[in-house]
XYZ file of C-alpha atoms in Angstrom:
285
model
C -15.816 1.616 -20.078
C -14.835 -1.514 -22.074
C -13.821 -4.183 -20.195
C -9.729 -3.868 -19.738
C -7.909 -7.232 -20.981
C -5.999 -6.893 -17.655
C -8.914 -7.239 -15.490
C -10.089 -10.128 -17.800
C -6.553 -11.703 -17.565
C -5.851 -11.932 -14.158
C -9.571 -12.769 -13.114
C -8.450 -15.616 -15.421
C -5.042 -15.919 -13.673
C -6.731 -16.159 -10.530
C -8.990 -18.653 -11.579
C -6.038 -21.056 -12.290
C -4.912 -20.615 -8.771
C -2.990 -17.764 -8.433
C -2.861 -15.535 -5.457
C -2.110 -12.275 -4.305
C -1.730 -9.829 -7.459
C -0.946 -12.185 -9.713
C 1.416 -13.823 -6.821
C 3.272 -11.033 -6.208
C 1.785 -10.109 -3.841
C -0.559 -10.779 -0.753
C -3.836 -8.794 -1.372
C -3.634 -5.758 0.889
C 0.044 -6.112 1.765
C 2.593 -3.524 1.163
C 5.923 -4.153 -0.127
C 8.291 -5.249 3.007
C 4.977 -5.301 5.052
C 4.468 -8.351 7.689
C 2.831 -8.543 10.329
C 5.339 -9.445 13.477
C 4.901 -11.753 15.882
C 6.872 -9.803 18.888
C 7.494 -6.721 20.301
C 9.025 -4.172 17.624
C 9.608 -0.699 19.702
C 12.746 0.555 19.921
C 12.174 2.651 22.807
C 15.826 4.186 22.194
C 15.021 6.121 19.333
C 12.448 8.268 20.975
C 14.172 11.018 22.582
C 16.470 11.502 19.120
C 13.158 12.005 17.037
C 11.073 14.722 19.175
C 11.908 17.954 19.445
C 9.560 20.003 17.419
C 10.444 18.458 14.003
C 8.687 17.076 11.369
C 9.690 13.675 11.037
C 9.346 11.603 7.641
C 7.463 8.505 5.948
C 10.569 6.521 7.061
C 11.047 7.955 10.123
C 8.118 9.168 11.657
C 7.962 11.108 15.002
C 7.034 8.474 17.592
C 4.070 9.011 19.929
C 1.727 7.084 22.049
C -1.815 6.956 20.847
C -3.720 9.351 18.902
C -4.223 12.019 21.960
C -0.408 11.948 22.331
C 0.012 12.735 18.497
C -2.565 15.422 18.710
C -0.688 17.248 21.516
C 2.712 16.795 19.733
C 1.545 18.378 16.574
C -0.405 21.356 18.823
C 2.688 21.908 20.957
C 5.770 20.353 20.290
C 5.851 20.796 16.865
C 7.394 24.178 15.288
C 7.371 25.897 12.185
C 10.378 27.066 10.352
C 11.114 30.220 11.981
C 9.446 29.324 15.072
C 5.756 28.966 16.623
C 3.043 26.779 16.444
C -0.297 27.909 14.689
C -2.472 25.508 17.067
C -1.021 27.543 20.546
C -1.748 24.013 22.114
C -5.011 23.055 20.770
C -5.495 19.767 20.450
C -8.923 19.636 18.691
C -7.507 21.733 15.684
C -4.429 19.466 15.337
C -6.823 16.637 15.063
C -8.642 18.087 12.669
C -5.625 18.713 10.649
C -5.005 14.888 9.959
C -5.204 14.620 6.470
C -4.786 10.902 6.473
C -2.524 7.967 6.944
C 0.071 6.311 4.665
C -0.127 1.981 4.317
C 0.886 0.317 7.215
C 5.020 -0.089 7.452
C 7.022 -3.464 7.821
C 6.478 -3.159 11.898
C 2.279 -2.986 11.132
C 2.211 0.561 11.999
C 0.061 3.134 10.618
C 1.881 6.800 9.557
C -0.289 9.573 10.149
C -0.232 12.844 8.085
C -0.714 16.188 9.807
C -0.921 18.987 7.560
C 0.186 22.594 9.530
C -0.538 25.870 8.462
C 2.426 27.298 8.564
C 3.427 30.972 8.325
C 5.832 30.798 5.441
C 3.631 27.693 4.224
C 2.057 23.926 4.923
C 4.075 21.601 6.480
C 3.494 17.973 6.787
C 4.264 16.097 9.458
C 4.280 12.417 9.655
C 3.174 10.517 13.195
C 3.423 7.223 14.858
C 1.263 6.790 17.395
C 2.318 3.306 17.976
C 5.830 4.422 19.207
C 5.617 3.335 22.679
C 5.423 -0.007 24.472
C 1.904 0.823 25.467
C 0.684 1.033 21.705
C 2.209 -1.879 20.502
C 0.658 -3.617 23.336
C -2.330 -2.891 21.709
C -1.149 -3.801 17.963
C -0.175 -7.349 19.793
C -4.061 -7.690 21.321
C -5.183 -6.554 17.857
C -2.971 -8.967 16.335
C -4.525 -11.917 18.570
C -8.365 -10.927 17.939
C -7.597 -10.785 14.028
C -4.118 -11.352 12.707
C -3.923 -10.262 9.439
C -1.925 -13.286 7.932
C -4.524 -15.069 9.259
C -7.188 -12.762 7.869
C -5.770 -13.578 4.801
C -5.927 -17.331 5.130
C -9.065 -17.322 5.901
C -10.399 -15.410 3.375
C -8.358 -17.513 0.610
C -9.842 -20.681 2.013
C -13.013 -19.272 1.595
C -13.979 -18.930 5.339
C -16.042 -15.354 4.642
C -17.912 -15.533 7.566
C -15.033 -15.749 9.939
C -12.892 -12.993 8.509
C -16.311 -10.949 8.774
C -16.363 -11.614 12.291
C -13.041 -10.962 12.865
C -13.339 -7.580 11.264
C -16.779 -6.649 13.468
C -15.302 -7.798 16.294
C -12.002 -5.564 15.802
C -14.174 -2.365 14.906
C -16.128 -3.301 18.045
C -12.744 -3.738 20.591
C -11.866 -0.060 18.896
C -15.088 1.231 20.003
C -14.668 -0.194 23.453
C -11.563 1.317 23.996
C -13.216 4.966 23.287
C -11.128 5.873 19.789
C -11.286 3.953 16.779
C -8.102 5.841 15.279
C -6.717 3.977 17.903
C -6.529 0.716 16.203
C -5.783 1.924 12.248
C -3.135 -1.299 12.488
C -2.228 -3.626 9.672
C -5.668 -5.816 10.638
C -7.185 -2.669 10.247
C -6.111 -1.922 6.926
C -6.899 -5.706 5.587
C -10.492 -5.400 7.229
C -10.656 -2.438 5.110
C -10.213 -4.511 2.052
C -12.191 -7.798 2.309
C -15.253 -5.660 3.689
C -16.077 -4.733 0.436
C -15.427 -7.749 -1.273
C -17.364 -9.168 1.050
C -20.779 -6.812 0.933
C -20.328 -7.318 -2.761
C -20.644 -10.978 -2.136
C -23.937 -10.583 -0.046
C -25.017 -8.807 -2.981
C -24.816 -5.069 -1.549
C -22.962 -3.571 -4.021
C -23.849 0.342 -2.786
C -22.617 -0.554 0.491
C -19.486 -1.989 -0.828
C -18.766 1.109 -2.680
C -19.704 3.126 0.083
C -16.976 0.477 1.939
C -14.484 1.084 -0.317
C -14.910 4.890 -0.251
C -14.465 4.726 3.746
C -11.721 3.030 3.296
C -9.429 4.944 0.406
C -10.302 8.350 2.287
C -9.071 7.651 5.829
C -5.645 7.660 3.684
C -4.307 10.825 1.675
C -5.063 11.795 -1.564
C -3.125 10.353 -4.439
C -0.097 12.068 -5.122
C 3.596 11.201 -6.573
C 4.450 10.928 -2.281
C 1.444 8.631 -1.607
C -0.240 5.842 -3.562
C -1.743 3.961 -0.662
C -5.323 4.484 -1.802
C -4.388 2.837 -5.187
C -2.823 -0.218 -3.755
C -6.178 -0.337 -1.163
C -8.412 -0.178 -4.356
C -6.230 -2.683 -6.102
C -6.250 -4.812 -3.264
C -10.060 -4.796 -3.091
C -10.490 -5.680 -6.893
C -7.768 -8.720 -6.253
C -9.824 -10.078 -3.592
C -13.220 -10.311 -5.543
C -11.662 -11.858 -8.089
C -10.082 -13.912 -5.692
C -13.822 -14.564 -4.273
C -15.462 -14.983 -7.187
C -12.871 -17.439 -8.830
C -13.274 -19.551 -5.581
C -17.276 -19.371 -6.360
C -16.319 -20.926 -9.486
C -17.758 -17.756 -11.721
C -17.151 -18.288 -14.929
C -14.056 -15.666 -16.212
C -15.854 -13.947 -18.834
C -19.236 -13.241 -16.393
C -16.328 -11.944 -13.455
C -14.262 -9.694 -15.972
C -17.830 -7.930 -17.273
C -19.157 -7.612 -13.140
C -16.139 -6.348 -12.298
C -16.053 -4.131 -15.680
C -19.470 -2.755 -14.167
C -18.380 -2.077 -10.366
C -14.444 -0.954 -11.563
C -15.978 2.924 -12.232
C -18.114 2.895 -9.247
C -15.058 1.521 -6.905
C -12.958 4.472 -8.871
C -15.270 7.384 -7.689
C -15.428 6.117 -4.309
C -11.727 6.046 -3.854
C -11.136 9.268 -6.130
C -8.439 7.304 -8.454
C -8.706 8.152 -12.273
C -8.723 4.763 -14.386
C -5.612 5.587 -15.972
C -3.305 5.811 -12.469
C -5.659 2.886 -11.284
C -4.387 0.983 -14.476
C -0.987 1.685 -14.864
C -0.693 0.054 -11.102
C -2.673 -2.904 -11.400
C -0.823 -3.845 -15.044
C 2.413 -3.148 -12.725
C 1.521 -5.151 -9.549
C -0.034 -8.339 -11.763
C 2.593 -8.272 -14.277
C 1.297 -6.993 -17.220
């Protein structure tokens, strides 16, 4: 693959001291997407979005925690026409969580169930933080490793702090006896600056095999769903980001990250084209 004049240009870009995407953007952070600093649930809005439907991207059935999700999609849930394929199994609803979409403006995580309907698949889209319990424990994620702050750090070139926060969130998730349980908007930059990171330490097979974690706990690319672009995007902003902060000259970053782009593309199942058209789009090409 010959080296693209975008990824050239805005490892250049960055070098000159721009940030985020070519300052669009933060890295890793969705359009509309902050992270809060109080309590967000609207406990009102429950009651009017249960009741066996299907909710949407922008309105997602609310639930509390992934357990509660399972059993909504195993029972609740029903089919047009009636019924429930699952007859109240939990395990099989789990396993029919084909992903999550980018985190919303409240921080939360949208899963996607995918039921096998009679008359055919439906999706259905989940929040498990949509109770005061959950975002509880967005707000103790929040304080262990906020990811504004994440992002601070890692632009002042603190590495070894945002590493720590990021082991020390995995570890809190593993405490707690569910890691799905903490797929917040810390989560998501985690899943961003790890790579960058291992490809820093000079472990560039475990920062593909990072990156590939990372883009397949979300959905496949599709015209509804485009998170694992932005992710992958997100990833390449940041070692650019890194290596124009380790003062690496632009032509040497522009042919590394010529080398690693096809690797990082396989891992995250995005053909170069779709991955191009973004990045050109999000750094103002």
């Amino acid at each position: 693959m010959t080296a693209p004049r975008s990824l050239v240009l805005f490892f250049a870009l960055v070098a000159c001291g721009a940030h985020g995407r070519g300052g669009k953007r933060d890295v890793g952070q969705p359009d509309g997407a902050r992270a809060p600093a109080d309590k967000l649930f609207d406990d009102s809005t429950v009651e009017s979005r249960t009741g066996g439907g299907s909710g949407s991207a922008e309105a997602p059935i609310p639930r509390c925690g992934p357990r509660d999700s399972y059993q909504y999609v195993a029972r609740e849930f029903r089919c047009p026409g009636g019924g429930n394929p699952f007859d109240g199994d939990a395990a099989a609803a789990a396993d029919a969580r084909a992903g999550s979409l980018g985190p919303d403006a409240r921080g939360h995580m949208v899963d996607v169930y995918e039921v096998p309907c009679p008359k055919g698949k439906v999706e259905i889209f989940v929040d498990m933080y949509g109770c005061p319990e959950m975002e509880a424990e967005l707000l103790r994620d929040r304080n262990l490793a906020d990811p504004l702050e994440l992002d601070v750090h890692f632009a002042a070139g603190r590495y070894d702090e945002v590493r720590t926060r990021c082991i020390a969130l995995a570890d809190a998730a593993k405490e707690r006896g569910n890691s799905d349980e903490s797929s917040s908007l810390s989560i998501y930059h985690c899943g961003i600056f790890t790579p960058a990171l291992l490809v820093r330490a000079g472990l560039r097979d475990q920062a593909v095999a990072a990156a590939g974690q990372t883009c397949q706990a979300y959905p496949p690319v599709s015209p509804r769903s485009s998170v694992r672009v932005d992710v992958l995007i997100g990833i390449v902003d940041a070692i650019a980001r890194m290596w124009a902060a380790d003062k690496v000259p632009a032509k040497e970053g522009g042919d590394r990250l010529n080398a690693l782009l096809p690797q990082l593309l396989r891992a995250c199942a995005v053909d170069a084209e779709t991955f191009m058209r973004a990045f050109e789009a999000a750094s103002g090409e």
